[in-house]
Amino acid sequence: MTDTTDETANEITAAARQAREIAERAEGTPQPGDAKKWPLTKIGIGIGSAALAAAVIYAARTRKKD
């Protein structure tokens, strides 16, 4: 008869070994979100300003009457 506690212990140690190996391989790799972030506020203000300027220019132009 086989001892199920030994089999369970072997599975647990194998899973722990695999997790440790994965963690060791992952050392030194950048984590998600660690990259330099884009200045979205400044970009949004710039796009909004350009849209506002385009709307003013469009509204202020003279229209030809045929």
XYZ file of C-alpha atoms in Angstrom:
66
model
C 0.000 0.000 0.000
C 1.366 3.441 -0.865
C 1.565 6.228 1.621
C -0.460 9.216 0.315
C 1.268 11.683 2.654
C 4.607 11.055 0.904
C 2.999 11.605 -2.489
C 1.343 14.802 -1.236
C 4.594 16.019 0.293
C 6.408 15.348 -2.992
C 3.778 17.297 -4.925
C 4.020 20.195 -2.496
C 7.807 20.320 -2.614
C 7.750 20.056 -6.409
C 5.317 22.987 -6.623
C 7.434 25.017 -4.183
C 10.592 24.251 -6.178
C 8.881 25.278 -9.403
C 7.633 28.550 -7.856
C 11.130 29.328 -6.536
C 12.685 28.664 -9.963
C 10.159 30.933 -11.653
C 10.819 33.683 -9.112
C 14.587 33.357 -9.619
C 14.201 33.625 -13.401
C 11.965 36.679 -13.015
C 14.524 38.625 -10.965
C 15.768 41.680 -12.797
C 12.851 41.882 -15.213
C 10.834 45.086 -15.050
C 7.482 44.893 -13.353
C 4.385 46.067 -15.230
C 3.768 49.705 -14.454
C 7.418 50.485 -13.667
C 7.969 52.078 -17.063
C 8.062 55.825 -17.559
C 4.537 57.117 -17.754
C 3.319 59.420 -20.498
C 2.375 62.932 -19.358
C -1.283 62.444 -20.265
C -2.406 65.682 -18.627
C -0.071 67.788 -20.752
C -0.990 65.852 -23.874
C -4.699 66.267 -23.139
C -4.319 70.005 -22.596
C -2.373 70.304 -25.855
C -4.991 68.402 -27.840
C -7.793 70.400 -26.220
C -6.047 73.671 -26.992
C -5.515 72.663 -30.608
C -9.169 71.684 -30.955
C -10.297 74.964 -29.415
C -8.010 76.962 -31.704
C -9.305 75.079 -34.746
C -12.908 75.760 -33.713
C -12.212 79.485 -33.282
C -10.453 79.711 -36.647
C -13.277 77.808 -38.337
C -15.941 80.021 -36.772
C -14.077 83.245 -37.564
C -13.399 82.594 -41.223
C -15.379 84.528 -43.772
C -17.748 82.559 -45.899
C -18.136 83.110 -49.572
C -21.665 83.856 -50.687
C -22.512 82.623 -54.149
